[in-house]
Tab-separated table of C-alpha atoms and ligand atoms in Angstrom:
chain	number	residue	atom	x	y	z
A	188	MET	CA	127.677	-14.545	-17.132
A	189	HIS	CA	124.079	-13.487	-17.669
A	190	HIS	CA	122.569	-10.814	-15.546
A	191	ALA	CA	119.291	-9.459	-16.116
A	192	SER	CA	119.069	-5.655	-15.450
A	193	LYS	CA	116.062	-4.570	-13.164
A	194	LEU	CA	115.794	-1.171	-15.326
A	195	PRO	CA	116.580	-2.562	-18.859
A	196	HIS	CA	115.219	0.397	-20.763
A	197	VAL	CA	117.023	3.025	-18.583
A	198	GLY	CA	120.332	4.774	-19.766
A	199	THR	CA	122.227	7.688	-18.371
A	200	THR	CA	120.256	10.426	-17.115
A	201	ILE	CA	119.709	13.559	-19.693
A	202	PHE	CA	121.270	15.832	-16.962
A	203	THR	CA	124.567	13.834	-17.048
A	204	VAL	CA	124.527	13.531	-20.894
A	205	MET	CA	123.768	17.405	-21.399
A	206	SER	CA	126.152	18.476	-18.701
A	207	LYS	CA	128.930	16.496	-20.288
A	208	LEU	CA	128.200	17.536	-23.818
A	209	ALA	CA	128.312	21.293	-22.583
A	210	GLN	CA	131.682	20.570	-21.094
A	211	GLU	CA	133.139	19.015	-24.152
A	212	CYS	CA	131.979	21.678	-26.504
A	213	GLY	CA	132.497	24.647	-24.345
A	214	ALA	CA	128.778	25.541	-24.311
A	215	ILE	CA	127.148	27.914	-21.668
A	216	ASN	CA	125.366	25.031	-19.450
A	217	LEU	CA	121.705	25.939	-18.901
A	218	SER	CA	120.839	22.217	-19.022
A	219	GLN	CA	121.108	20.571	-15.576
A	220	GLY	CA	119.683	22.551	-12.987
A	221	PHE	CA	122.261	24.134	-10.585
A	222	PRO	CA	123.285	27.683	-9.572
A	223	ASP	CA	126.682	28.992	-11.009
A	224	PHE	CA	126.867	31.451	-8.054
A	225	PRO	CA	128.203	30.861	-4.504
A	226	ILE	CA	126.193	30.137	-1.542
A	227	ASP	CA	125.740	32.645	1.329
A	228	GLU	CA	129.101	32.976	3.182
A	229	ALA	CA	127.315	32.923	6.467
A	230	LEU	CA	126.363	29.352	5.569
A	231	THR	CA	129.809	28.428	4.769
A	232	ASP	CA	130.890	29.706	8.022
A	233	LEU	CA	128.297	27.812	9.884
A	234	VAL	CA	129.431	24.522	8.186
A	235	GLU	CA	133.094	25.399	9.305
A	236	LYS	CA	132.093	26.070	12.788
A	237	ALA	CA	130.189	22.820	12.776
A	238	MET	CA	133.209	20.760	11.727
A	239	ARG	CA	135.449	22.625	14.073
A	240	ALA	CA	133.157	22.045	16.833
A	241	GLY	CA	133.530	18.383	16.133
A	242	HIS	CA	130.347	17.500	14.640
A	243	ASN	CA	131.869	15.070	12.059
A	244	GLN	CA	130.369	11.660	13.145
A	245	TYR	CA	127.029	9.957	12.229
A	246	ALA	CA	124.006	12.087	12.792
A	247	PRO	CA	120.983	10.347	14.458
A	248	MET	CA	119.360	8.416	11.832
A	249	PRO	CA	116.262	10.425	11.283
A	250	GLY	CA	118.565	13.732	11.519
A	251	VAL	CA	120.104	16.159	13.968
A	252	PRO	CA	117.404	17.034	16.504
A	253	ALA	CA	118.151	20.712	16.414
A	254	LEU	CA	117.627	20.629	12.496
A	255	ARG	CA	114.399	18.638	12.840
A	256	GLU	CA	113.029	21.168	15.515
A	257	ALA	CA	114.280	24.040	12.995
A	258	ILE	CA	112.485	22.427	10.171
A	259	VAL	CA	109.134	22.101	11.980
A	260	ALA	CA	109.389	25.790	13.150
A	261	LYS	CA	110.082	26.891	9.468
A	262	VAL	CA	107.268	24.692	7.990
A	263	GLN	CA	104.832	26.056	10.682
A	264	ARG	CA	105.861	29.629	9.707
A	265	SER	CA	105.430	28.937	5.950
A	266	TYR	CA	102.524	26.593	5.865
A	267	GLY	CA	100.678	26.744	9.138
A	268	PHE	CA	101.058	23.217	10.520
A	269	ALA	CA	103.615	21.844	13.004
A	270	TYR	CA	104.888	18.436	12.316
A	271	ASP	CA	106.134	16.241	15.097
A	272	ALA	CA	109.973	16.727	15.086
A	273	GLU	CA	110.480	13.357	16.774
A	274	ALA	CA	108.401	11.084	14.681
A	275	GLU	CA	107.421	12.891	11.382
A	276	VAL	CA	110.594	14.633	9.938
A	277	THR	CA	113.410	12.905	8.390
A	278	VAL	CA	116.483	14.700	7.078
A	279	THR	CA	117.535	13.004	3.727
A	280	ALA	CA	120.581	13.124	1.255
A	281	GLY	CA	118.565	15.191	-1.184
A	282	GLY	CA	115.153	15.155	-2.595
A	283	THR	CA	115.737	12.344	-4.965
A	284	GLN	CA	116.833	10.079	-2.055
A	285	ALA	CA	113.542	11.146	-0.082
A	286	ILE	CA	111.517	10.182	-3.163
A	287	PHE	CA	113.218	6.858	-3.594
A	288	THR	CA	112.908	5.961	0.121
A	289	ALA	CA	109.208	6.951	0.119
A	290	LEU	CA	108.391	4.860	-3.003
A	291	ALA	CA	110.417	1.998	-1.577
A	292	ALA	CA	108.498	2.218	1.622
A	293	VAL	CA	104.919	2.001	0.339
A	294	VAL	CA	104.966	0.509	-3.240
A	295	HIS	CA	104.344	-3.177	-3.494
A	296	PRO	CA	104.456	-5.385	-6.577
A	297	GLY	CA	101.416	-4.585	-8.878
A	298	ASP	CA	100.564	-1.325	-7.140
A	299	GLU	CA	99.827	1.649	-9.690
A	300	VAL	CA	101.352	4.995	-9.183
A	301	ILE	CA	100.051	7.899	-11.096
A	302	ILE	CA	102.746	10.229	-12.597
A	303	VAL	CA	101.936	13.449	-14.446
A	304	ASP	CA	104.105	13.882	-17.554
A	305	PRO	CA	106.373	15.502	-18.252
A	306	ALA	CA	107.694	14.163	-14.900
A	307	TYR	CA	111.154	14.267	-13.266
A	308	ASP	CA	113.083	11.447	-14.495
A	309	CYS	CA	113.464	9.364	-11.276
A	310	TYR	CA	109.834	8.941	-10.667
A	311	ALA	CA	108.884	6.060	-12.994
A	312	PRO	CA	112.063	3.971	-12.788
A	313	THR	CA	111.829	4.104	-8.945
A	314	VAL	CA	108.350	3.022	-8.993
A	315	GLU	CA	109.440	0.129	-11.343
A	316	LEU	CA	112.308	-0.820	-9.188
A	317	PHE	CA	109.893	-1.733	-6.404
A	318	GLY	CA	107.509	-3.696	-8.767
A	319	GLY	CA	105.022	-1.044	-9.212
A	320	ARG	CA	103.403	0.147	-12.435
A	321	PRO	CA	103.699	3.874	-13.439
A	322	VAL	CA	100.537	5.058	-14.814
A	323	HIS	CA	101.361	8.058	-16.893
A	324	VAL	CA	99.030	10.888	-17.462
A	325	ARG	CA	99.818	14.356	-18.953
A	326	LEU	CA	99.801	17.912	-18.010
A	327	GLY	CA	97.142	19.777	-19.936
A	328	ALA	CA	96.987	22.865	-21.987
A	329	ASP	CA	99.668	25.197	-21.114
A	330	MET	CA	101.566	22.718	-19.072
A	331	ARG	CA	98.840	23.007	-16.328
A	332	PHE	CA	97.549	20.320	-14.074
A	333	ASP	CA	94.707	18.301	-15.612
A	334	ALA	CA	92.496	16.996	-12.745
A	335	GLU	CA	90.157	15.195	-14.918
A	336	ALA	CA	92.885	13.225	-16.525
A	337	VAL	CA	94.306	12.297	-13.058
A	338	LYS	CA	91.076	11.257	-11.917
A	339	ALA	CA	90.266	9.164	-14.858
A	340	ALA	CA	93.596	7.384	-14.188
A	341	ILE	CA	92.495	6.176	-10.735
A	342	THR	CA	91.691	2.432	-10.238
A	343	PRO	CA	91.293	0.010	-7.400
A	344	ARG	CA	95.069	-0.741	-7.689
A	345	THR	CA	96.173	2.938	-7.327
A	346	ARG	CA	98.614	3.112	-4.503
A	347	MET	CA	100.026	6.696	-4.958
A	348	LEU	CA	99.562	9.785	-6.846
A	349	MET	CA	102.830	11.806	-7.268
A	350	ILE	CA	102.543	15.631	-7.740
A	351	ASN	CA	105.217	18.419	-8.120
A	352	THR	CA	104.870	21.942	-7.454
A	353	PRO	CA	106.631	24.092	-8.793
A	354	HIS	CA	106.979	21.660	-11.592
A	355	ASN	CA	110.091	20.654	-13.095
A	356	PRO	CA	110.436	20.822	-16.036
A	357	ALA	CA	107.324	22.751	-16.916
A	358	GLY	CA	107.833	25.726	-14.480
A	359	THR	CA	103.992	25.875	-13.612
A	360	ILE	CA	102.516	25.712	-10.224
A	361	LEU	CA	99.696	24.105	-8.675
A	362	ARG	CA	97.226	26.547	-7.322
A	363	ASP	CA	94.700	26.384	-4.272
A	364	ALA	CA	91.907	25.215	-6.840
A	365	ASP	CA	94.122	22.378	-8.014
A	366	MET	CA	94.930	21.238	-4.457
A	367	ARG	CA	91.295	21.214	-3.494
A	368	ARG	CA	90.495	19.108	-6.642
A	369	ILE	CA	93.211	16.709	-5.596
A	370	ALA	CA	91.778	16.461	-2.173
A	371	GLU	CA	88.371	15.839	-3.486
A	372	MET	CA	89.440	13.019	-5.796
A	373	LEU	CA	91.428	11.334	-3.295
A	374	ARG	CA	88.693	11.534	-0.370
A	375	GLY	CA	87.495	8.179	0.750
A	376	THR	CA	90.391	6.187	-0.926
A	377	ASP	CA	93.423	4.779	0.495
A	378	ILE	CA	95.397	6.380	-2.137
A	379	LEU	CA	98.788	7.929	-0.966
A	380	LEU	CA	100.026	11.123	-2.154
A	381	LEU	CA	103.945	12.180	-2.703
A	382	SER	CA	104.121	15.900	-3.102
A	383	ASP	CA	107.550	16.857	-4.516
A	384	GLU	CA	108.012	20.503	-3.418
A	385	VAL	CA	111.541	20.871	-3.809
A	386	TYR	CA	111.345	24.220	-5.403
A	387	GLU	CA	109.141	25.707	-2.560
A	388	HIS	CA	110.030	29.481	-2.415
A	389	LEU	CA	110.802	29.703	-6.168
A	390	VAL	CA	107.152	30.992	-6.852
A	391	PHE	CA	106.797	34.143	-8.639
A	392	ASP	CA	104.416	37.091	-9.157
A	393	GLY	CA	103.471	37.195	-5.510
A	394	GLU	CA	101.705	33.754	-5.520
A	395	PRO	CA	101.563	31.746	-2.566
A	396	HIS	CA	103.084	28.216	-2.553
A	397	ALA	CA	100.139	25.757	-2.252
A	398	SER	CA	101.925	23.284	-0.249
A	399	ALA	CA	99.966	20.016	0.230
A	400	ILE	CA	100.804	20.607	3.997
A	401	ARG	CA	98.200	23.486	3.958
A	402	TYR	CA	95.374	20.867	3.276
A	403	PRO	CA	94.583	18.519	6.034
A	404	ASP	CA	92.941	15.979	3.894
A	405	LEU	CA	96.091	15.929	1.763
A	406	ARG	CA	98.619	16.178	4.510
A	407	GLU	CA	97.303	13.147	6.353
A	408	ARG	CA	98.184	10.986	3.324
A	409	ALA	CA	101.196	12.593	2.129
A	410	PHE	CA	104.887	12.449	1.947
A	411	VAL	CA	105.979	16.027	1.367
A	412	ILE	CA	109.569	16.366	-0.062
A	413	PHE	CA	111.772	19.302	0.299
A	414	SER	CA	115.373	20.300	-0.711
A	415	PHE	CA	117.818	22.582	0.990
A	416	GLY	CA	120.035	22.436	-2.085
A	417	LYS	CA	117.340	24.108	-4.257
A	418	VAL	CA	116.474	26.823	-1.879
A	419	PHE	CA	119.931	27.695	-0.415
A	420	HIS	CA	121.769	27.075	-3.853
A	421	ALA	CA	123.836	24.231	-2.838
A	422	THR	CA	122.554	21.306	-4.977
A	423	GLY	CA	125.992	19.500	-4.258
A	424	TRP	CA	125.204	19.189	-0.629
A	425	LYS	CA	122.562	16.664	-1.400
A	426	MET	CA	120.473	17.523	1.592
A	427	GLY	CA	116.702	17.794	1.703
A	428	TYR	CA	113.872	16.237	4.057
A	429	ALA	CA	110.609	14.382	4.058
A	430	LEU	CA	107.672	15.129	6.274
A	431	ALA	CA	104.682	12.597	6.694
A	432	PRO	CA	102.216	11.459	9.328
A	433	ARG	CA	103.751	9.293	11.974
A	434	GLU	CA	102.774	5.831	10.492
A	435	LEU	CA	103.881	6.701	7.198
A	436	MET	CA	107.167	8.150	8.351
A	437	ALA	CA	107.806	4.937	10.482
A	438	GLY	CA	107.736	2.952	7.108
A	439	PHE	CA	110.024	5.372	5.514
A	440	ARG	CA	112.559	5.230	8.235
A	441	ARG	CA	112.549	1.512	8.129
A	442	VAL	CA	113.946	1.795	4.608
A	443	HIS	CA	116.016	5.086	5.142
A	444	GLN	CA	118.084	3.263	7.925
A	445	PHE	CA	119.414	0.692	5.495
A	446	ASN	CA	119.659	3.110	2.630
A	447	VAL	CA	121.871	6.081	3.631
A	448	PHE	CA	121.320	5.560	7.417
A	449	SER	CA	121.761	9.288	8.129
A	450	ALA	CA	122.754	12.539	6.229
A	451	ASN	CA	125.790	14.746	6.450
A	452	THR	CA	126.338	15.847	9.986
A	453	PRO	CA	128.172	19.234	9.849
A	454	VAL	CA	125.888	20.506	7.217
A	455	GLN	CA	122.897	19.512	9.279
A	456	HIS	CA	124.136	21.638	12.298
A	457	ALA	CA	124.908	24.453	10.028
A	458	LEU	CA	121.172	24.456	8.587
A	459	ALA	CA	119.736	24.121	11.958
A	460	GLU	CA	121.183	27.550	12.796
A	461	TYR	CA	120.627	29.164	9.310
A	462	LEU	CA	116.902	28.094	9.157
A	463	LYS	CA	116.316	30.060	12.190
A	464	GLU	CA	116.329	33.448	10.393
A	465	PRO	CA	113.350	33.645	7.856
A	466	ALA	CA	114.980	36.306	5.979
A	467	ASN	CA	117.329	33.410	4.548
A	468	TYR	CA	114.573	31.996	2.596
A	469	ALA	CA	112.235	34.908	2.351
A	470	SER	CA	114.504	36.505	-0.071
A	471	VAL	CA	114.484	33.596	-2.562
A	472	PRO	CA	111.369	34.303	-4.632
A	473	GLY	CA	112.595	37.947	-5.434
A	474	PHE	CA	115.994	36.736	-6.103
A	475	TYR	CA	114.786	34.130	-8.843
A	476	GLU	CA	112.018	36.328	-10.141
A	477	GLU	CA	114.577	38.878	-11.048
A	478	LYS	CA	116.743	36.038	-13.034
A	479	ARG	CA	113.647	34.777	-14.659
A	480	ASP	CA	112.809	38.301	-15.758
A	481	ARG	CA	116.117	38.930	-17.188
A	482	PHE	CA	116.188	35.678	-18.978
A	483	LEU	CA	112.609	36.037	-20.333
A	484	VAL	CA	113.197	39.669	-21.605
A	485	GLY	CA	116.287	38.392	-23.488
A	486	LEU	CA	114.370	35.090	-24.683
A	487	ARG	CA	111.569	37.413	-26.239
A	488	ALA	CA	113.919	39.013	-28.504
A	489	SER	CA	114.948	35.783	-29.823
A	490	ARG	CA	112.924	33.408	-32.131
A	491	PHE	CA	112.325	31.094	-29.270
A	492	GLU	CA	108.670	31.411	-27.791
A	493	PRO	CA	108.814	31.224	-23.957
A	494	LEU	CA	106.052	29.650	-22.094
A	495	ALA	CA	104.788	30.879	-18.850
A	496	CYS	CA	107.177	30.402	-15.988
A	497	GLU	CA	105.381	30.585	-12.537
A	498	GLY	CA	107.984	28.765	-10.420
A	499	SER	CA	110.989	26.554	-10.282
A	500	TYR	CA	114.235	27.918	-12.033
A	501	PHE	CA	113.439	26.492	-15.344
A	502	GLN	CA	112.167	28.472	-18.428
A	503	LEU	CA	110.459	26.315	-21.215
A	504	ALA	CA	110.959	27.783	-24.709
A	505	ASP	CA	109.268	26.679	-27.895
A	506	TYR	CA	111.733	26.546	-30.954
A	507	SER	CA	109.277	25.611	-33.613
A	508	ARG	CA	110.026	28.955	-35.395
A	509	ILE	CA	113.623	28.027	-35.767
A	510	SER	CA	113.687	24.150	-36.486
A	511	ASP	CA	111.444	21.088	-36.892
A	512	GLU	CA	114.048	18.812	-35.629
A	513	PRO	CA	113.123	16.561	-32.680
A	514	ASP	CA	114.207	18.106	-29.309
A	515	VAL	CA	117.051	15.723	-28.564
A	516	GLU	CA	118.676	16.507	-31.953
A	517	PHE	CA	118.079	20.192	-31.824
A	518	ALA	CA	119.285	20.233	-27.990
A	519	ARG	CA	122.683	18.497	-29.317
A	520	ARG	CA	123.084	20.924	-32.364
A	521	LEU	CA	122.238	23.980	-30.051
A	522	ALA	CA	125.146	22.943	-27.812
A	523	ARG	CA	127.504	22.242	-30.478
A	524	GLU	CA	126.810	24.941	-33.004
A	525	HIS	CA	125.282	27.858	-30.929
A	526	GLY	CA	127.065	27.098	-27.466
A	527	VAL	CA	124.121	26.927	-25.264
A	528	ALA	CA	123.167	23.636	-23.529
A	529	ALA	CA	119.465	22.946	-22.578
A	530	ILE	CA	117.316	19.930	-21.769
A	531	PRO	CA	115.144	18.471	-24.402
A	532	ILE	CA	111.740	17.881	-22.452
A	533	SER	CA	110.626	14.753	-24.530
A	534	VAL	CA	112.864	12.564	-22.126
A	535	PHE	CA	110.330	13.524	-19.343
A	536	TYR	CA	107.549	11.678	-21.064
A	537	LYS	CA	106.568	8.085	-21.395
A	538	GLU	CA	105.181	9.218	-24.859
A	539	PRO	CA	106.163	12.741	-25.974
A	540	PRO	CA	103.366	14.617	-27.646
A	541	PRO	CA	103.979	14.416	-31.307
A	542	GLY	CA	105.419	17.415	-32.719
A	543	GLN	CA	106.202	19.125	-29.510
A	544	ARG	CA	109.279	21.326	-29.957
A	545	ILE	CA	110.255	22.528	-26.486
A	546	LEU	CA	113.655	23.097	-24.568
A	547	ARG	CA	114.004	23.651	-20.805
A	548	PHE	CA	116.680	26.293	-19.860
A	549	CYS	CA	117.845	26.751	-16.324
A	550	PHE	CA	118.040	30.444	-15.175
A	551	ALA	CA	119.745	29.866	-11.772
A	552	LYS	CA	122.796	31.671	-13.180
A	553	ARG	CA	124.724	34.781	-12.728
A	554	GLU	CA	123.665	37.879	-14.835
A	555	GLU	CA	126.721	37.600	-16.844
A	556	THR	CA	126.002	33.784	-17.751
A	557	LEU	CA	122.231	34.630	-18.584
A	558	ASP	CA	123.245	37.451	-20.890
A	559	ASN	CA	125.958	35.576	-22.671
A	560	ALA	CA	123.377	32.716	-23.379
A	561	ILE	CA	120.978	35.328	-24.572
A	562	GLU	CA	123.306	36.780	-27.051
A	563	GLN	CA	123.729	33.232	-28.247
A	564	LEU	CA	120.095	32.361	-28.609
A	565	CYS	CA	119.280	35.705	-30.351
A	566	ALA	CA	121.891	34.979	-33.035
A	567	ILE	CA	119.992	31.891	-34.068
B	253	LIG	N1	117.244	18.447	-10.545
B	253	LIG	C1	118.086	18.848	-11.661
B	253	LIG	C2	117.385	19.138	-12.783
B	253	LIG	O1	116.332	18.934	-13.058
B	253	LIG	C3	119.014	17.648	-11.974
B	253	LIG	C4	119.672	16.690	-10.983
B	253	LIG	C5	120.355	15.657	-11.549
B	253	LIG	O2	121.205	15.906	-12.257
B	253	LIG	N2	119.997	14.420	-11.216
B	253	LIG	O3	118.068	19.719	-13.709
């Protein structure tokens, strides 16, 4: 029987590949991004409480009303704008599902979607799945947003621009000036924005998070995507949300109802309570900044050269002083021979810049894990 794949050039994601390799060779796993420490016990208690209270059946399709209300209040506190809980907020099974559903809702065959490489690995295949054409541009010098390159990629067929701040894998952030440039280049067009902000609150050195929500010109054309898994150290919960103006959200929900229908009920009840306390997320930047600094200081003592990390829980490091192997090979050897698994960032490009020798390390780990990894990395 012949069956033609809709994504013929897509293999297994690098996260699955590297985490498996780490397990096989007993390497410290700084590849796939997930914390190796427990979540807040108070949150565990809230989930238990919700289950015992009988919140175990389908949630309403767009999400438990109390959670949508709590999200609206939290977003208003953080970014100064109140979405309509009824019509403009949808709880999803993680950030990736929200991205998938947003693209499914608006991408028509032949539409162009601008993607800034290195880009999170689900963006381009999802665009293609719905007949869209990913148009790849690259981050500029020092892995910073290159507004000119993005502007030059806009055509009459551009349906959407996808941005990501803090950026995975780059670890850089978009600042106020970047957001203003984006608003300027989209003004007067019908181009939609997808702003992937799953690493909100993982922003360091006292910088504010320049959410698209803060900019009326952007917000009115945007799906803004968030993740509870990233902020509350629970990636396995696959719990996130999308915000968008009423009309865009109506289209999103038309797809969402046939995709997951609704997200996990007891976890939604727990998060509705937990989100009411701002201290629960206000502590996140400092918490991760300490981890970044610990890893960075260690890395500086090695032959790896760290790049600037302004946000996210990823640290990029150049290894050209150690080897001139391509990054996929070097990452494999690093795991097998030196006991540390990392992500080769060439996989996040349509065409990786020739000669780039950079790996991504996840520092969402206990101090002990980071120190052990540093010891290994310094021995190379
Ligand atoms: N977001 C995680 C990362 O970048 C991976 C999630 C996944 O494995 N799909 O490492």
